[in-house]
Structures are given as structure tokens and as C-alpha cells.
Tab-separated table of C-alpha atoms in Angstrom:
chain	number	residue	atom	x	y	z
A	193	PHE	CA	-0.448	26.436	-0.612
A	194	ALA	CA	1.979	29.351	-0.797
A	195	ALA	CA	4.421	30.992	1.585
A	196	GLU	CA	6.107	34.276	0.799
A	197	GLY	CA	5.203	34.009	-2.867
A	198	LYS	CA	6.575	30.490	-3.284
A	199	ASP	CA	4.574	27.364	-3.888
A	200	ILE	CA	5.095	24.606	-1.371
A	201	ILE	CA	4.714	21.155	-2.815
A	202	ILE	CA	3.669	18.478	-0.369
A	203	PRO	CA	4.899	15.100	-1.663
A	204	GLU	CA	2.523	12.165	-1.856
A	205	GLY	CA	3.248	8.577	-0.994
A	206	TYR	CA	3.113	5.857	-3.640
A	207	PHE	CA	0.029	4.354	-1.965
A	208	THR	CA	-2.991	5.912	-0.256
A	209	SER	CA	-5.039	3.932	2.259
A	210	VAL	CA	-8.708	3.701	3.186
A	211	SER	CA	-9.933	1.851	6.276
A	212	GLY	CA	-13.343	0.755	7.395
A	213	VAL	CA	-15.739	-1.994	8.434
A	214	VAL	CA	-16.901	-4.582	5.878
A	215	GLU	CA	-20.652	-4.428	5.201
A	216	ASN	CA	-20.959	-6.704	2.165
A	217	ILE	CA	-18.725	-8.832	-0.068
A	218	THR	CA	-19.429	-9.767	-3.675
A	219	ILE	CA	-17.363	-11.727	-6.154
A	220	PRO	CA	-18.154	-10.595	-9.725
A	221	GLU	CA	-18.911	-13.553	-12.014
A	222	LYS	CA	-16.974	-12.335	-15.036
A	223	SER	CA	-13.802	-11.157	-13.333
A	224	GLU	CA	-12.114	-14.193	-11.847
A	225	GLY	CA	-10.175	-13.384	-8.696
A	226	SER	CA	-11.731	-9.946	-8.186
A	227	TYR	CA	-13.674	-8.897	-5.116
A	228	MET	CA	-16.058	-6.018	-4.447
A	229	ILE	CA	-15.949	-5.186	-0.757
A	230	HIS	CA	-18.535	-2.665	0.390
A	231	LEU	CA	-17.678	-0.944	3.643
A	232	LYS	CA	-18.271	2.004	5.890
A	233	THR	CA	-15.067	4.023	6.208
A	234	ASN	CA	-13.660	5.183	9.534
A	235	GLN	CA	-15.197	8.574	8.663
A	236	GLY	CA	-18.647	6.935	8.425
A	237	GLN	CA	-18.916	7.179	4.628
A	238	PRO	CA	-19.803	4.308	2.287
A	239	ALA	CA	-17.067	3.077	-0.066
A	240	THR	CA	-16.287	0.098	-2.266
A	241	PHE	CA	-12.981	-1.688	-2.650
A	242	ARG	CA	-12.545	-3.099	-6.165
A	243	VAL	CA	-9.864	-5.618	-5.251
A	244	LYS	CA	-7.748	-6.608	-8.244
A	245	PRO	CA	-7.135	-10.308	-8.995
A	246	ASN	CA	-3.382	-9.860	-8.430
A	247	ALA	CA	-3.810	-7.876	-5.189
A	248	TYR	CA	-1.807	-8.755	-2.095
A	249	TRP	CA	-3.969	-10.129	0.717
A	250	GLU	CA	-2.535	-10.367	4.200
A	251	GLU	CA	-1.933	-13.998	5.152
A	252	ASN	CA	-5.229	-15.958	5.361
A	253	LEU	CA	-7.301	-12.747	5.193
A	254	LYS	CA	-9.131	-13.728	2.006
A	255	GLU	CA	-10.393	-16.899	3.699
A	256	LYS	CA	-11.327	-15.073	6.954
A	257	LEU	CA	-12.928	-11.992	5.339
A	258	ALA	CA	-16.375	-11.430	6.856
A	259	VAL	CA	-19.004	-8.771	7.437
A	260	GLY	CA	-18.066	-6.660	10.467
A	261	MET	CA	-14.298	-7.092	10.000
A	262	LYS	CA	-12.106	-3.980	10.049
A	263	ILE	CA	-9.781	-3.797	7.031
A	264	THR	CA	-7.499	-1.360	5.242
A	265	GLY	CA	-7.054	-1.171	1.490
A	266	PHE	CA	-4.171	0.530	-0.314
A	267	TYR	CA	-4.383	1.914	-3.835
A	268	GLN	CA	-1.850	3.705	-5.991
A	269	THR	CA	-1.932	7.464	-5.379
A	270	GLY	CA	-2.987	9.464	-8.417
A	271	VAL	CA	-4.368	6.509	-10.363
A	272	PRO	CA	-7.462	7.452	-12.427
A	273	MET	CA	-10.676	6.503	-10.654
A	274	VAL	CA	-14.316	6.414	-11.687
A	275	MET	CA	-16.085	9.510	-10.342
A	276	ILE	CA	-19.008	7.814	-8.643
A	277	TYR	CA	-20.662	7.817	-5.229
A	278	PRO	CA	-19.913	5.910	-3.180
A	279	PRO	CA	-16.287	5.946	-4.320
A	280	GLN	CA	-14.770	2.769	-5.745
A	281	TYR	CA	-11.096	2.319	-4.932
A	282	PRO	CA	-8.847	0.075	-7.125
A	283	ILE	CA	-7.234	-1.801	-4.237
A	284	GLU	CA	-3.803	-3.451	-4.571
A	285	ILE	CA	-3.215	-4.392	-0.909
A	286	VAL	CA	-5.755	-5.657	1.651
A	287	LEU	CA	-4.780	-5.832	5.323
A	288	ALA	CA	-6.708	-6.695	8.467
A	289	GLU	CA	-6.769	-4.156	11.271
A	290	VAL	CA	-3.487	-4.225	13.165
A	291	ASP	CA	-3.211	-4.010	16.935
A	292	LYS	CA	-2.976	-0.535	18.472
A	293	ASN	CA	0.799	-0.869	19.014
A	294	THR	CA	1.586	-1.558	15.339
A	295	GLN	CA	1.861	0.916	12.478
A	296	VAL	CA	1.857	0.011	8.774
A	297	LYS	CA	3.236	1.944	5.814
A	298	ALA	CA	2.890	0.746	2.217
A	299	ASP	CA	5.090	2.735	-0.146
A	300	ARG	CA	8.226	2.746	-2.250
A	301	PHE	CA	11.425	3.583	-0.383
A	302	ASP	CA	14.653	5.027	-1.808
A	303	LYS	CA	18.232	3.747	-1.321
A	304	ASN	CA	18.325	5.422	2.116
A	305	GLY	CA	15.080	3.758	3.208
A	306	VAL	CA	13.034	6.979	2.929
A	307	SER	CA	9.412	6.721	1.778
A	308	THR	CA	8.178	8.447	-1.385
A	309	ASP	CA	6.415	11.123	0.672
A	310	GLY	CA	9.588	11.751	2.718
A	311	PHE	CA	7.867	11.241	6.072
A	312	LEU	CA	9.263	7.845	7.128
A	313	GLN	CA	12.671	6.162	7.059
A	314	TYR	CA	13.362	2.563	7.978
A	315	ARG	CA	16.546	1.195	9.493
A	316	VAL	CA	16.694	-2.583	9.126
A	317	GLY	CA	17.578	-4.191	12.454
A	318	GLU	CA	18.794	-7.661	13.417
A	319	GLU	CA	15.239	-8.693	14.299
A	320	THR	CA	13.622	-7.290	11.116
A	321	GLN	CA	11.935	-10.058	9.139
A	322	ILE	CA	12.158	-9.406	5.360
A	323	ILE	CA	9.974	-11.626	3.181
A	324	LEU	CA	8.372	-11.730	-0.241
A	325	GLN	CA	4.601	-11.581	-0.415
A	326	ASP	CA	4.483	-15.390	-0.762
A	327	GLY	CA	6.202	-15.686	2.647
A	328	SER	CA	9.619	-16.771	1.391
A	329	LYS	CA	12.743	-15.081	2.735
A	330	TYR	CA	14.047	-12.106	0.720
A	331	ASP	CA	17.623	-10.854	0.821
A	332	GLY	CA	17.786	-8.609	-2.261
A	333	SER	CA	17.719	-4.838	-2.570
A	334	LEU	CA	14.762	-2.947	-1.108
A	335	GLU	CA	15.502	0.201	-3.114
A	336	ASN	CA	12.492	1.487	-5.096
A	337	ARG	CA	10.455	-1.643	-4.367
A	338	LYS	CA	6.808	-1.705	-3.286
A	339	LEU	CA	7.035	-2.536	0.418
A	340	ILE	CA	4.666	-3.038	3.310
A	341	VAL	CA	6.525	-2.007	6.461
A	342	TYR	CA	5.315	-2.946	9.967
A	343	TYR	CA	6.763	-1.086	12.954
A	344	SER	CA	5.816	-0.035	16.470
A	345	VAL	CA	7.676	3.139	17.408
A	346	SER	CA	9.293	5.952	15.439
A	347	THR	CA	11.151	9.136	16.183
A	348	ARG	CA	9.438	12.513	15.983
A	349	SER	CA	11.901	13.750	13.365
A	350	VAL	CA	11.215	14.338	9.682
A	351	PRO	CA	11.543	11.834	8.292
A	352	ALA	CA	10.460	9.775	11.266
A	353	GLN	CA	12.926	6.944	11.764
A	354	MET	CA	11.983	3.454	12.824
A	355	THR	CA	13.184	-0.121	12.880
A	356	PRO	CA	10.589	-2.374	11.237
A	357	THR	CA	9.510	-5.657	12.780
A	358	LYS	CA	8.581	-6.953	9.305
A	359	ILE	CA	8.970	-5.842	5.689
A	360	ILE	CA	6.958	-7.506	2.932
A	361	VAL	CA	8.357	-7.061	-0.581
A	362	LEU	CA	5.527	-7.088	-3.117
A	363	PHE	CA	5.788	-8.816	-6.477
A	364	GLU	CA	5.937	-6.491	-9.459
A	365	GLU	CA	5.646	-7.071	-13.182
A	366	ALA	CA	8.908	-6.675	-15.035
A	367	GLN	CA	9.178	-3.544	-17.138
A	368	GLY	CA	10.804	-3.848	-20.558
A	369	PRO	CA	13.447	-1.412	-21.788
A	370	LEU	CA	12.286	1.867	-23.281
A	371	SER	CA	12.352	2.098	-27.051
A	372	LYS	CA	14.401	4.855	-28.659
A	373	MET	CA	11.234	6.829	-29.378
A	374	GLU	CA	10.121	6.647	-25.734
A	375	LYS	CA	13.535	7.939	-24.633
A	376	GLY	CA	13.099	10.957	-26.907
A	377	GLU	CA	15.750	9.867	-29.382
A	378	ALA	CA	15.230	10.065	-33.119
A	379	ALA	CA	14.624	6.743	-34.825
């Protein structure tokens, strides 16, 4: 996309979502904890969620998952995917359909609470519940963490501002320090 000879770069969020209605569920024998969820997307296309063993499932959703249920899966934007039809998405987050008055954003947010794509900014309020994915209370930094943010209303500004009702902080694997060679230094 170009305007007056300049390229315009549209930022992407950390996660991309796909929603649809569950048509079939299989649990592969050799990959303990994985799920294959076959669904029809909201656009009427077939798709498969390859749910990772360490994926976050909304509370009790794994036990309630059934054919006909509406769900949303989130996968990391830009991650390599198998080019196959129907598409198979490497899902990291599985959520049930939320009520029509609730919005959900899964992303990383900077120190100012702005999402990776720059379209949403949270402002923690007195009533905002902040928990870890296991349900325990969290009071650490939210900066550059994988978050699931639930909210109802937002401003029409860019970024849209909102006060979340709930923020879920996802677990992440610790990253070790970079070696000198990875930093570009001579050994």
C-alpha cells in the first residue's frame, strides 16, 4: 500500500484469531495433550485448530468442548504454517464465544498499555481483575507480556482506550541470555 510514493506499513498484532463452530474433535494418540479441532469458520470455510499441549484453555472449556460450540483460537502472527487446505492453525489460546457486550484482545502490550498493532490501549481500573492463567492473582509488570484482555467499551480514538474487566497474564518460557555471537560480538 503506498501513498504519495511512500510505503505505509500496517502493524500486526502478536496474535491473530480465528473463530467458528466446532464440527469434530480428535485427540492424536502420539501427541499427549494435543487436540485437533475441526470447525467451520465464521466465514463458512473449513479449518483445523492444532491445539498445542501447553495452550491456554479458558476455564473449564477443555472439559465442556463439544460439537456445535462456538470458539475462538489465537495463534502467533507470522508463525510458519503448513500450506494445506483446509488450513491448520497452531493454536496457543482457546476461548469460548463471549457475550455480545464483551470484547477480547490477545496480544503483547508495551509499558503504556498499547497493543503490538497500536490499535488498543488499556487503562487498569480499580475493578480490573488481573490474574495468571492458573487463576492466581498477579501483581507484577504487564509490560511486554502475553495478555488476554477482556473489556466492554472503548473510545473511538487510535489507539482505542478502554478499561479492562479482566486481564489474564499467560505463562511464558524463560529465555536465556544471548551469547556473544548472537549479539554480533566477536568471540
